[in-house]
Tab-separated table of C-alpha atoms in Angstrom:
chain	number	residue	atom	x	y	z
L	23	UNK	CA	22.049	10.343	-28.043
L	24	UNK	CA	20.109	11.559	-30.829
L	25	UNK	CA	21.908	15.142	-30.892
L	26	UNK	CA	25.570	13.184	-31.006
L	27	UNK	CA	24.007	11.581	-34.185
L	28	UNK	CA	23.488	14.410	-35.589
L	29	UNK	CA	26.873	15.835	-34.955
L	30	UNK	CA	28.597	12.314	-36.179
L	31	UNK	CA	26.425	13.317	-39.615
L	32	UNK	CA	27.205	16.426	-39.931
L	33	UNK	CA	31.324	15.653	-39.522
L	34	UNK	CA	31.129	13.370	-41.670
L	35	UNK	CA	29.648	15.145	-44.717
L	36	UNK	CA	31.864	17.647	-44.036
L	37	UNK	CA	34.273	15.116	-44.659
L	38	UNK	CA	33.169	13.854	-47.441
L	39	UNK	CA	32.622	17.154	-48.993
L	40	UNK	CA	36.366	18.193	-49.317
L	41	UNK	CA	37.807	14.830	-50.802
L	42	UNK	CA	39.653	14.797	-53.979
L	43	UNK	CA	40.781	12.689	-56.289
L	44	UNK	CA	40.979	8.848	-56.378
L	45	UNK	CA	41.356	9.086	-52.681
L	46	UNK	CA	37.462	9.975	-52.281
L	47	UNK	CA	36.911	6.148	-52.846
L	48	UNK	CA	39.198	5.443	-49.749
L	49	UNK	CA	37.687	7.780	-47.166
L	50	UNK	CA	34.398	6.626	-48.239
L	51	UNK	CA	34.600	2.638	-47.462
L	52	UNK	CA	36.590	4.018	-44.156
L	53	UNK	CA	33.812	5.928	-43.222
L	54	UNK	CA	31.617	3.487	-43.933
L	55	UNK	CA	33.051	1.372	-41.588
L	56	UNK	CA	33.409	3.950	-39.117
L	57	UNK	CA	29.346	4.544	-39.257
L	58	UNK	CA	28.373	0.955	-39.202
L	59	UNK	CA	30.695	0.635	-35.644
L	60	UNK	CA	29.079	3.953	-34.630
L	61	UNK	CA	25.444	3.099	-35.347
L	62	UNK	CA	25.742	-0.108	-33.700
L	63	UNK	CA	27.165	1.652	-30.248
L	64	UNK	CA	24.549	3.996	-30.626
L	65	UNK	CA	22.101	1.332	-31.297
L	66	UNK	CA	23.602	-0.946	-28.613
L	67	UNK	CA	24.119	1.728	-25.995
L	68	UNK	CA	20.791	3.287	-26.145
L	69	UNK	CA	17.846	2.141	-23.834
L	70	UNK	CA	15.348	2.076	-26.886
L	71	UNK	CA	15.629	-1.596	-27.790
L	72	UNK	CA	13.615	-4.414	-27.676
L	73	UNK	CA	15.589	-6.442	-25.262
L	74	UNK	CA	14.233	-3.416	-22.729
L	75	UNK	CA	10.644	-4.051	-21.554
L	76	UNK	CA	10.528	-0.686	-20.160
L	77	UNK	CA	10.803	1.003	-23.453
L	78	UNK	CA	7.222	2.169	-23.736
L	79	UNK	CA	4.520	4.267	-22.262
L	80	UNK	CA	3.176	2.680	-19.242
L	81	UNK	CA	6.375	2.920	-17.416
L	82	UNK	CA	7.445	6.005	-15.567
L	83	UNK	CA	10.826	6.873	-13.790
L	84	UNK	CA	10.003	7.723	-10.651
L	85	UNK	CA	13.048	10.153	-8.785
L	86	UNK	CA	13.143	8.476	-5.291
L	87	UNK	CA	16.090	9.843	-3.039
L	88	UNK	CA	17.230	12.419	-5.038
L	89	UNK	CA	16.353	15.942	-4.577
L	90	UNK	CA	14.134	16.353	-7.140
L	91	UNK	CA	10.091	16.498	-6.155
L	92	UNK	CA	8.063	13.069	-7.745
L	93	UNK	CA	5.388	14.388	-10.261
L	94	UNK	CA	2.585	11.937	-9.597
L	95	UNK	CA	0.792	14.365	-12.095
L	96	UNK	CA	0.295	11.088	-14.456
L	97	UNK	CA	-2.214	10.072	-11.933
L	98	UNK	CA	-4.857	12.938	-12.315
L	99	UNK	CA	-5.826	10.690	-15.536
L	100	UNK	CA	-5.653	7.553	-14.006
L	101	UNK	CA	-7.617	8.105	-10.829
L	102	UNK	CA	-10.518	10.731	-12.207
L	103	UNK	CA	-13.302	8.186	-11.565
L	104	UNK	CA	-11.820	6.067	-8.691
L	105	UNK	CA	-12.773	6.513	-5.122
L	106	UNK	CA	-10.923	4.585	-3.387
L	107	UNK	CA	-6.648	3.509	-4.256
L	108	UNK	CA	-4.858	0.818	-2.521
L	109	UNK	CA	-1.217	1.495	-1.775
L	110	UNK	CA	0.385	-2.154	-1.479
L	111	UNK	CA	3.903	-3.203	-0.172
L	112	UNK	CA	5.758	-6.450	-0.525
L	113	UNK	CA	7.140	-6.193	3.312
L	114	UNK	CA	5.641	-3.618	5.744
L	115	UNK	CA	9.685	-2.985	6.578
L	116	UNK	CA	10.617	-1.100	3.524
L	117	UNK	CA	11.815	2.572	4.272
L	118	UNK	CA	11.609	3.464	0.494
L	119	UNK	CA	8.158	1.912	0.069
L	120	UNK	CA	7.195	4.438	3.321
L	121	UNK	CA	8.614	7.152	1.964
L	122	UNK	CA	7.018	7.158	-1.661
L	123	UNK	CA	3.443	6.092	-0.103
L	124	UNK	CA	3.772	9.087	2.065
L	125	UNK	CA	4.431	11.809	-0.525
L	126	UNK	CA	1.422	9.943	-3.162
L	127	UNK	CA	-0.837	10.187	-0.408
L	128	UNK	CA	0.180	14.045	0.391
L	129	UNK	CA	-0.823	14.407	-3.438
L	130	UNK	CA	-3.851	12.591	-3.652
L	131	UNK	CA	-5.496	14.466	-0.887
L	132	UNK	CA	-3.857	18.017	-1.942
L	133	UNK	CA	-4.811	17.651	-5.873
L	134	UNK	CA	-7.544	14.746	-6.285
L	135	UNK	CA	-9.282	15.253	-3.468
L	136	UNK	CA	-8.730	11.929	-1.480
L	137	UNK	CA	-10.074	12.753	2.244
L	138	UNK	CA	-9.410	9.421	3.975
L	139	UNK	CA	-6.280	7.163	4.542
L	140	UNK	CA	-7.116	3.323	6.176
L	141	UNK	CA	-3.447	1.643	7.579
L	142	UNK	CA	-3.582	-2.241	8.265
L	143	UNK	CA	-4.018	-0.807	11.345
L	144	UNK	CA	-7.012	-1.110	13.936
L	145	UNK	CA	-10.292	0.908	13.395
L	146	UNK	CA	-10.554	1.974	17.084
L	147	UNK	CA	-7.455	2.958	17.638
L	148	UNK	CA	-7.546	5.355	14.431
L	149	UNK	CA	-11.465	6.804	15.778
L	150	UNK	CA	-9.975	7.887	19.033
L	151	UNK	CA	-6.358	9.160	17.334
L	152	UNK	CA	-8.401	11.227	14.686
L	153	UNK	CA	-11.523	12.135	17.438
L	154	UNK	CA	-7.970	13.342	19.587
L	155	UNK	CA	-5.729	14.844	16.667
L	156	UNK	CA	-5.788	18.528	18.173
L	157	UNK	CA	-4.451	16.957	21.578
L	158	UNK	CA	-1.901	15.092	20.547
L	159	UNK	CA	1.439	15.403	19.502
L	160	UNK	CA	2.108	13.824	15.719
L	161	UNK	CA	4.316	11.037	17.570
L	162	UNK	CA	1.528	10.508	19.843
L	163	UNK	CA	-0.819	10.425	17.050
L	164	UNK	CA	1.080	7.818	15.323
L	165	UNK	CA	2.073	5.127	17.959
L	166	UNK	CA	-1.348	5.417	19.499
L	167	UNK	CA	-3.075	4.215	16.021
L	168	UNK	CA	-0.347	2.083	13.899
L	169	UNK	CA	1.234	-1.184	15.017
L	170	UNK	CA	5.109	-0.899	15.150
L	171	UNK	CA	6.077	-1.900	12.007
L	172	UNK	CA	4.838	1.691	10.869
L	173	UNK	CA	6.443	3.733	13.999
L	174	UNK	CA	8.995	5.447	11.689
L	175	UNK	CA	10.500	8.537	10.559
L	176	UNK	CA	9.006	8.160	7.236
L	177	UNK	CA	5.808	7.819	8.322
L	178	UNK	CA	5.796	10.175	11.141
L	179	UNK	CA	5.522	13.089	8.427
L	180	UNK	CA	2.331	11.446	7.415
L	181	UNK	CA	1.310	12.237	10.742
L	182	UNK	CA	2.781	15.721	11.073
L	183	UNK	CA	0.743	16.349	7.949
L	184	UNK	CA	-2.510	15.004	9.174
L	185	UNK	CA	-1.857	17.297	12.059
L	186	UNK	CA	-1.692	20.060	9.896
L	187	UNK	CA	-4.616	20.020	7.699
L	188	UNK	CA	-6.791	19.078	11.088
L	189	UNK	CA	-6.489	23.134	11.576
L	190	UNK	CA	-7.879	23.481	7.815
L	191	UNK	CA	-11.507	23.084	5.976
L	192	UNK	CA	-10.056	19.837	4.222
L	193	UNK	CA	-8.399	17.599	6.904
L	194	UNK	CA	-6.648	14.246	5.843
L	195	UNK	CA	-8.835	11.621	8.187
L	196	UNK	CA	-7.119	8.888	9.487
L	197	UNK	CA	-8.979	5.489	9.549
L	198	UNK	CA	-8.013	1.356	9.913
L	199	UNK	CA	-9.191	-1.625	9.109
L	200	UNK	CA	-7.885	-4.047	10.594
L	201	UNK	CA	-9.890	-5.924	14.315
L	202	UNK	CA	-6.733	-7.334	15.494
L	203	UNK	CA	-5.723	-5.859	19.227
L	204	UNK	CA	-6.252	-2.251	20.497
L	205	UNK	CA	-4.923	0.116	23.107
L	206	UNK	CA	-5.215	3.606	22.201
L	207	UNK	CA	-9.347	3.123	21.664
L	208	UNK	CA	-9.977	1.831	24.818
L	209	UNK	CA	-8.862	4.554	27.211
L	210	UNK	CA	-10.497	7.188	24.814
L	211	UNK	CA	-13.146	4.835	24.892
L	212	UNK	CA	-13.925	4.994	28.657
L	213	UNK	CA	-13.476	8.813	29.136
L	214	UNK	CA	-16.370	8.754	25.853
L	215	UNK	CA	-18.994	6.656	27.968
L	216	UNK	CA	-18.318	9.133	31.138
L	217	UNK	CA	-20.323	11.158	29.496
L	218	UNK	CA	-22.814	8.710	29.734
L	219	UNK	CA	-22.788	7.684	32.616
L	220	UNK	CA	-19.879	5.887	35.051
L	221	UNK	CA	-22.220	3.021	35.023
L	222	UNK	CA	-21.593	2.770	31.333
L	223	UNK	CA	-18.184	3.458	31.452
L	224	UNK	CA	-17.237	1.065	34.207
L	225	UNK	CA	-19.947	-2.232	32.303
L	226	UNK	CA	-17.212	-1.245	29.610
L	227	UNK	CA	-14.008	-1.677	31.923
L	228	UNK	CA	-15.588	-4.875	32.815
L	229	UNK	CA	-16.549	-6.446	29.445
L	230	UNK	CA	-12.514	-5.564	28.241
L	231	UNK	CA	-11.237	-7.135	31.849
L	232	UNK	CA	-13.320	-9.940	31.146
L	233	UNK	CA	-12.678	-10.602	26.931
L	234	UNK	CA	-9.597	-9.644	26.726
L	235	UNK	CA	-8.118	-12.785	25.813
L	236	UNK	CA	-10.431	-12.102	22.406
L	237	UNK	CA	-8.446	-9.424	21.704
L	238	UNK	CA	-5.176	-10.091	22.433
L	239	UNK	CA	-4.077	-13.424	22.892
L	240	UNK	CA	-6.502	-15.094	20.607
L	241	UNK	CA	-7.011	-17.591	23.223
L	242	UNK	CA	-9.311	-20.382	23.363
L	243	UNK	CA	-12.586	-19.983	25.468
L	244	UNK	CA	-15.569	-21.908	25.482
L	245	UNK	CA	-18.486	-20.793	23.310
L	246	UNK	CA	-21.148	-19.477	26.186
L	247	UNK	CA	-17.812	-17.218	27.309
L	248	UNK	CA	-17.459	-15.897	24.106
L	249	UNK	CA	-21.260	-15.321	23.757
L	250	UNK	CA	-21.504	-13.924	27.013
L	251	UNK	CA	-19.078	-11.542	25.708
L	252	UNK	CA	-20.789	-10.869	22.328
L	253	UNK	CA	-24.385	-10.208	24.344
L	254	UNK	CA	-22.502	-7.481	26.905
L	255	UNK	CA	-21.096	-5.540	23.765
L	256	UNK	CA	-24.315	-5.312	22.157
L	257	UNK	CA	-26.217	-4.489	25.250
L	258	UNK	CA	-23.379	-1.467	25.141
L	259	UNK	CA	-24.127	-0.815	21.468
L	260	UNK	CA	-27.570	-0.155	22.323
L	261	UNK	CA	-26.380	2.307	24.885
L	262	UNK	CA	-24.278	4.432	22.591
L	263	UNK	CA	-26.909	4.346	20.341
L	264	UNK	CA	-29.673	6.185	22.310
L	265	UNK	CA	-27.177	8.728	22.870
L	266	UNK	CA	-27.046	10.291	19.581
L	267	UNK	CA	-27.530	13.597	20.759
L	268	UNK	CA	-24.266	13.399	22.779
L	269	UNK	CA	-22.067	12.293	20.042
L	270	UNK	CA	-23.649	15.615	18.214
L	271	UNK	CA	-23.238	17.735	21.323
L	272	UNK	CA	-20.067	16.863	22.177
L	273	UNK	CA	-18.305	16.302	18.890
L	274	UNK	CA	-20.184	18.398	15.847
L	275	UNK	CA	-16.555	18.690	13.973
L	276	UNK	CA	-16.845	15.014	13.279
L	277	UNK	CA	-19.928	13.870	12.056
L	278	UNK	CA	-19.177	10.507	11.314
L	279	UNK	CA	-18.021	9.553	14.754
L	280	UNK	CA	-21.193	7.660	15.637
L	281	UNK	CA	-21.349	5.841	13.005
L	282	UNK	CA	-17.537	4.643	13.455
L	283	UNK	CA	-18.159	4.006	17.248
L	284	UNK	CA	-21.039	1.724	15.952
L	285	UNK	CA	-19.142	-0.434	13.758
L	286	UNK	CA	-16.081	-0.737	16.159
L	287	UNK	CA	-18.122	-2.246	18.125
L	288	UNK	CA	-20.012	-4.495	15.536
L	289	UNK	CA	-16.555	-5.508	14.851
L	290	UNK	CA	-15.444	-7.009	18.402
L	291	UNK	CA	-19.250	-8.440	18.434
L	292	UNK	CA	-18.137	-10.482	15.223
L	293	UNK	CA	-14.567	-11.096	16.434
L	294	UNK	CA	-15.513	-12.679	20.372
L	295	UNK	CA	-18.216	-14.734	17.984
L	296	UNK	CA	-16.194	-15.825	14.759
L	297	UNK	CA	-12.369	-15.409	15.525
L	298	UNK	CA	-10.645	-18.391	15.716
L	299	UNK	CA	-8.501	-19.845	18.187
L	300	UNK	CA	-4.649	-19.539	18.748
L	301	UNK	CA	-4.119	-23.235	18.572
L	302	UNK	CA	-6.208	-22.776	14.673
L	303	UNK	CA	-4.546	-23.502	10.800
L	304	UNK	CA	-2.801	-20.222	10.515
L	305	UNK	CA	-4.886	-19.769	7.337
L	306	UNK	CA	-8.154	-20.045	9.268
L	307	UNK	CA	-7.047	-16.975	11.330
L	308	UNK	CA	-5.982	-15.256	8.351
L	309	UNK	CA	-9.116	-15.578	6.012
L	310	UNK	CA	-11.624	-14.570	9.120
L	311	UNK	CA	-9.223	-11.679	9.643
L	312	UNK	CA	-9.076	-10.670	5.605
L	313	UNK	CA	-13.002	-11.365	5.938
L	314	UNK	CA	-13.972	-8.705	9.154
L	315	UNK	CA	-10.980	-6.026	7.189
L	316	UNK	CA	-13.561	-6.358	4.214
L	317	UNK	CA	-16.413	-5.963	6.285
L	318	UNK	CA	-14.909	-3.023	7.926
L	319	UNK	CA	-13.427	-1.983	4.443
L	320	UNK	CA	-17.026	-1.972	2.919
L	321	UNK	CA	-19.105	-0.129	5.467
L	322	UNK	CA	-16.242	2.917	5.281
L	323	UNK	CA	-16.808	3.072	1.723
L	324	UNK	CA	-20.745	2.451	1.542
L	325	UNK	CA	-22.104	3.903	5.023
L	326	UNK	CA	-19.749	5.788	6.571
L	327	UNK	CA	-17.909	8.392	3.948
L	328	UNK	CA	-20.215	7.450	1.344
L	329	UNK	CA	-19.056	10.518	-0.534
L	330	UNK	CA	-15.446	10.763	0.221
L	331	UNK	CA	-12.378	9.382	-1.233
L	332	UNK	CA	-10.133	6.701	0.228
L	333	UNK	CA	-6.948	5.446	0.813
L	334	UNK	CA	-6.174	2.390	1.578
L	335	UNK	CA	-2.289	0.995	2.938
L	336	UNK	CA	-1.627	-2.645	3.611
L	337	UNK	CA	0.324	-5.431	2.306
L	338	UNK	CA	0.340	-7.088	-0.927
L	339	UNK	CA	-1.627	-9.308	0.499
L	340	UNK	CA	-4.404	-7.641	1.354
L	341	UNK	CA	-5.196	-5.178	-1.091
L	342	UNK	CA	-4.312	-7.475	-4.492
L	343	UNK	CA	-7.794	-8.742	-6.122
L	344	UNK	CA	-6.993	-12.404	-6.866
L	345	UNK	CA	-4.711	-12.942	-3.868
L	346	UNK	CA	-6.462	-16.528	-3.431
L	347	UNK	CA	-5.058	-17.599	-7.353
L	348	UNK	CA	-1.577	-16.681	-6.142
L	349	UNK	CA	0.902	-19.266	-5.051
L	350	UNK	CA	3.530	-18.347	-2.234
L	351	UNK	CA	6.236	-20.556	-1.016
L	352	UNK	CA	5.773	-19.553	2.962
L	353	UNK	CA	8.589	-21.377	5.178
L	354	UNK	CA	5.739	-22.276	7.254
L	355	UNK	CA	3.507	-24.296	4.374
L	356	UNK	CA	0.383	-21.910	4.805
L	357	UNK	CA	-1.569	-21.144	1.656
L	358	UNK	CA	-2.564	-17.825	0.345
L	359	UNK	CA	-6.467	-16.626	0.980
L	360	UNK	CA	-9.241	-15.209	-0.439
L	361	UNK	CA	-7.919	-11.114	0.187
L	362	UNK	CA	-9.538	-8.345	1.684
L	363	UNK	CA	-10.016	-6.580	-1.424
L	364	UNK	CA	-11.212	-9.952	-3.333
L	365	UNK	CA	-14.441	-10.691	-0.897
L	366	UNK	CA	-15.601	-7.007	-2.054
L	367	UNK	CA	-18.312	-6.234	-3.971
L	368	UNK	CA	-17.636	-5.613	-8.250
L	369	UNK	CA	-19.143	-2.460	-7.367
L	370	UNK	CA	-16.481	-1.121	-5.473
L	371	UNK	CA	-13.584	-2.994	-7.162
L	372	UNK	CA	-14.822	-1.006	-10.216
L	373	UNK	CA	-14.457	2.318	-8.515
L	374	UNK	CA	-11.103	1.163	-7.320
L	375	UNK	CA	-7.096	1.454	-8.324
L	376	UNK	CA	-4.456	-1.090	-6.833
L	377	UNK	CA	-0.748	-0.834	-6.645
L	378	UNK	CA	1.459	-3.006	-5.414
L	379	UNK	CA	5.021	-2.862	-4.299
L	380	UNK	CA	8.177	-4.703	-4.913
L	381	UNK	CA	11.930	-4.575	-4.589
L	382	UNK	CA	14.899	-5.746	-6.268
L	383	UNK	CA	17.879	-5.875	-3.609
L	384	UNK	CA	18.970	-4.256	-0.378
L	385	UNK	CA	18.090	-4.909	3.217
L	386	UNK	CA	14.185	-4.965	4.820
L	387	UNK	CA	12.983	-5.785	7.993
L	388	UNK	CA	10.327	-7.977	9.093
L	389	UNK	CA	7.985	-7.682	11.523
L	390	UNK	CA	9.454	-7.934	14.486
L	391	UNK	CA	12.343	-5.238	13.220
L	392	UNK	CA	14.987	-8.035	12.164
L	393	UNK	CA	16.611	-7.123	9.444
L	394	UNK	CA	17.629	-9.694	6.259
L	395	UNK	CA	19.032	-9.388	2.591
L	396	UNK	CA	16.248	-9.288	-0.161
L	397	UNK	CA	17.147	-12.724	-1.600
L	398	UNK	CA	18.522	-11.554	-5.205
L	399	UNK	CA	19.007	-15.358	-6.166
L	400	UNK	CA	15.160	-15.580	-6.775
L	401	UNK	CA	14.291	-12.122	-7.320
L	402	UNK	CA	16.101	-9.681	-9.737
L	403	UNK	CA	18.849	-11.955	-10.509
L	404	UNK	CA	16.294	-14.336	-12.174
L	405	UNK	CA	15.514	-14.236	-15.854
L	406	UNK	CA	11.931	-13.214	-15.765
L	407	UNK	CA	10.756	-12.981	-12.579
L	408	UNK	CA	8.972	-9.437	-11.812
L	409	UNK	CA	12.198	-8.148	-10.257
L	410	UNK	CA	14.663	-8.956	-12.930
L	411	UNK	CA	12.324	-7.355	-15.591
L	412	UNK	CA	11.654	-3.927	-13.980
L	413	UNK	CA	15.151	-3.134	-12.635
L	414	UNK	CA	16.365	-3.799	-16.552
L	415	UNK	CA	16.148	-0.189	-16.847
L	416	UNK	CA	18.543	2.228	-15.394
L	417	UNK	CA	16.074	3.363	-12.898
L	418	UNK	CA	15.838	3.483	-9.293
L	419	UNK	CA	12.162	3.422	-9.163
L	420	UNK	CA	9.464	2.846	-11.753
L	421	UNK	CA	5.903	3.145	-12.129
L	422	UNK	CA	4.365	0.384	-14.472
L	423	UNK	CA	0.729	1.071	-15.425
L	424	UNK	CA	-1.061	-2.093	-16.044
L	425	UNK	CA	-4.445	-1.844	-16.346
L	426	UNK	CA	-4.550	0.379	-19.413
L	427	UNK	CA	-1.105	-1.403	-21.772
L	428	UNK	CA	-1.299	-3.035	-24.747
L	429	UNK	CA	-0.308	-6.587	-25.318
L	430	UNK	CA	2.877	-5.934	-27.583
L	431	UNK	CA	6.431	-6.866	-27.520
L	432	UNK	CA	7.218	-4.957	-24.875
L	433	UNK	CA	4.536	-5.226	-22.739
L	434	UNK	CA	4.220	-9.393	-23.109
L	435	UNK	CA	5.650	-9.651	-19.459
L	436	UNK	CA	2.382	-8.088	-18.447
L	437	UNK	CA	0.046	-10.409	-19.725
L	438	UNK	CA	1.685	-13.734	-18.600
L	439	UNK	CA	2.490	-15.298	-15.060
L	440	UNK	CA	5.166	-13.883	-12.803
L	441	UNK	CA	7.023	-14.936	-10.309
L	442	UNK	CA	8.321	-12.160	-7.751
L	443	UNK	CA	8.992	-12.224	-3.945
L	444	UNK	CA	7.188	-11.630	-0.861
L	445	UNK	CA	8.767	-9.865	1.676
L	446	UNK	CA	11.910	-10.161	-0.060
L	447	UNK	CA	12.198	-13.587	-0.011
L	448	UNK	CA	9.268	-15.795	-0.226
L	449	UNK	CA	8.587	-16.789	-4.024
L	450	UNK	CA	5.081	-16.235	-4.883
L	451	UNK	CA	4.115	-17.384	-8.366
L	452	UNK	CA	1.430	-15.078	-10.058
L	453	UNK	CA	-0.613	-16.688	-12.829
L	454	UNK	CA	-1.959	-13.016	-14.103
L	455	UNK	CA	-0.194	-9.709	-12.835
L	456	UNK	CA	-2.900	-7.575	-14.562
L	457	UNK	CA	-5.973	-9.358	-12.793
L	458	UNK	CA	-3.934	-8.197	-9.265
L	459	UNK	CA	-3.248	-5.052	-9.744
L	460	UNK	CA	-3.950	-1.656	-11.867
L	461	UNK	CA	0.159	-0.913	-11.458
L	462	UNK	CA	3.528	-1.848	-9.612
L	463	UNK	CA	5.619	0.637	-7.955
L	464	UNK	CA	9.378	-1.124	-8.187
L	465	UNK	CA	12.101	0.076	-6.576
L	466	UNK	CA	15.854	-1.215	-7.324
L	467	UNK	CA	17.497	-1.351	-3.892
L	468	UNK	CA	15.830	-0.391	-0.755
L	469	UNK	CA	16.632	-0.132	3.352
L	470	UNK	CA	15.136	-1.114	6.297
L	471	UNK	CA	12.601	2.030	7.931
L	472	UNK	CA	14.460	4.358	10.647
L	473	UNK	CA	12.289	3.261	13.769
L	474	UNK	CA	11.119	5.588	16.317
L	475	UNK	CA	12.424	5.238	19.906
């Protein structure tokens, strides 16, 4: 734009320059006219005007789909002192949302030095995938540790990198934190306390046969059950425990396995104790479950890779700092809760970076793998909602820094409430975008994930 400016200028003094006579005055009021129309097309036309919030530096174009590599170079500066970044999404069935989380994590760990990426996934089930990585296939890897909403193409490469680096000096570990049910960890589990002894292993066999309505059908049972539960995975803890020489024997590539063994099991202790029944307010399942993820959450970061950076992918939900100030219009009438990332401590949320993820249109799946429109009526087709704002640009994806912009003109949007959509159609009304989140990832249309069969 600004080079056919200067052509327009220089064609016209040309012009100007060989008129004669009393018809100079002529040309000149036409081409006055002519530069007035031009300047406002240019003026009109170009994407550097005020009525376009995405006019100034804390929004990036981000290339998604095309074949052109994503610099996420503009991080380096933004994440120097962080240790740990939380990689939101807006619906876990987003195959655009997959695909740019997978090539920022691939950075983070090759350039910045990020070691550890935690799914909304369970902790076990990641210990025995990563304590197995050398084993197993990347497809085996990734359905043995991620729920199914994740069992995709996109995120499959995740794993095939994982795989990779396990053969190098700086491995990508794969954690969780979520206590919600487990497969993979409990056959791994079992072939572990053989080791021990087949009295162990079998007590172990036992206490699963025995609790696992706990862990997977949340069902009601009457308190001594549950404590009689709670007591037989202690008395276990206390078993693994006095064999710390094994876990050193037997796995001296992976130091911290103890340690995650340990707190797997302090997990389950908590959950048979504190988890609430199926027949409970869906938001009293939800808040224990956001409270044990913290929990989990704060022991990888404090005791377990005390010096190691990490990753952390879950829902909006989750990983936003205020969740409980946000109000979402679920079909069912359920409120938001207090987050996973809100019950940490300042001391952590200091050393921390959030992103979250929306989308404008296209198709996204829920959890069960239905697929439905992104409603457009309440999202991007909205004056001023999140959506509408961000896809204002010709863009297909943008990164919008929050946490270091300036309240100005065109950044006004960030410093005032927001509404925007959860999982592509529930309206969630945000009273202060900036206290939620370092930075939003938007991207215009998007497609449901290619499942795995």
């Amino acid at each position: 734009m600004k080079h056919f400016s200067f052509l327009i200028v220089e064609n016209l003094s040309s012009y100007l320059g060989g008129s004669k006579g009393g018809s100079f005055i002529k040309k000149f009021v036409s081409l006055v006219f002519i530069v007035f129309v031009i300047l406002t097309l240019i003026f009109t036309l170009s994407p550097v005007n005020k009525e376009n919030p995405l006019d100034n530096n804390s929004i990036i174009e981000l290339p998604l789909g095309s074949s052109e590599e994503i610099d996420f170079s503009f991080l380096k500066t933004l994440l120097e002192d962080k240790r740990i970044v939380f990689l939101g999404e807006s619906s876990h069935g987003v195959a655009e949302f997959n695909e740019i989380k997978v090539d920022m994590i691939m950075y983070l760990h090759k350039e910045l030095g990020f070691e550890i990426v935690a799914f909304e996934s369970n902790l076990g089930d990641a210990i025995a995938v990563q304590n197995s990585v050398k084993k197993l296939a990347p497809k085996e890897m990734l359905r043995g540790s991620l729920p199914g909403v994740w069992v995709t193409e996109e995120v499959l490469s995740l794993f095939q990198y994982i795989k990779e680096t396990s053969l190098t000096d700086s491995p990508l570990i794969l954690s969780g934190v979520d206590v919600r049910p487990t497969h993979f960890f409990n056959t791994w589990f079992e072939d572990l306390l053989s080791k021990i002894g087949d009295s162990s292993k079998n007590e172990y066999r036992k206490i699963v046969e025995q609790c696992t309505a706990f862990n997977l059908m949340y069902s009601a049972k009457p308190a001594k059950e549950r404590e009689d539960c709670a007591v037989r995975y202690d008395n276990l803890l206390s078993i693994v425990k006095k064999n710390e020489n094994m876990f050193t024997r037997e796995f001296p590539d992976f130091p911290e396995l103890l340690s995650l063994v340990e707190l797997e099991l302090n997990t389950r202790i908590s959950y048979v104790r504190n988890y609430p029944d199926s027949d409970a307010p869906i938001e009293q399942q939800a808040d224990m479950r956001d409270q044990m993820m913290s929990t989990v959450l704060k022991s990888l970061f404090e005791d377990v890779f005390p010096n190691k950076k990490i990753i952390v992918w879950g829902h909006n939900d989750h990983i936003r700092d205020q969740n409980s100030k946000v109000d979402v219009a679920y079909v069912d009438g359920s409120k938001t809760i207090i987050s996973m990332t809100e019950r940490l401590p300042e001391t952590i949320k200091m050393d921390s970076y959030i992103i979250g993820l929306y989308m404008g249109s296209g198709k996204t799946a829920g959890n069960d793998r239905t697929v439905h429109s992104v409603n457009e009526e309440d999202g991007i087709q909205k004056d001023g909602t999140l959506e509408n704002i961000l896809s204002r640009g010709n863009y297909d994806a943008v990164f919008a820094e929050l946490s270091h912009a300036e309240n100005n003109q065109e950044n006004k949007w960030m410093f005032q409430s927001l509404e925007a959509l959860s999982w592509g159609y529930h309206r969630e009304y945000i009273p202060n975008i900036r206290e939620n989140y370092d930075a939003i990832i938007y991207i215009k249309e998007v497609n449901p994930p290619l499942y795995l069969k």
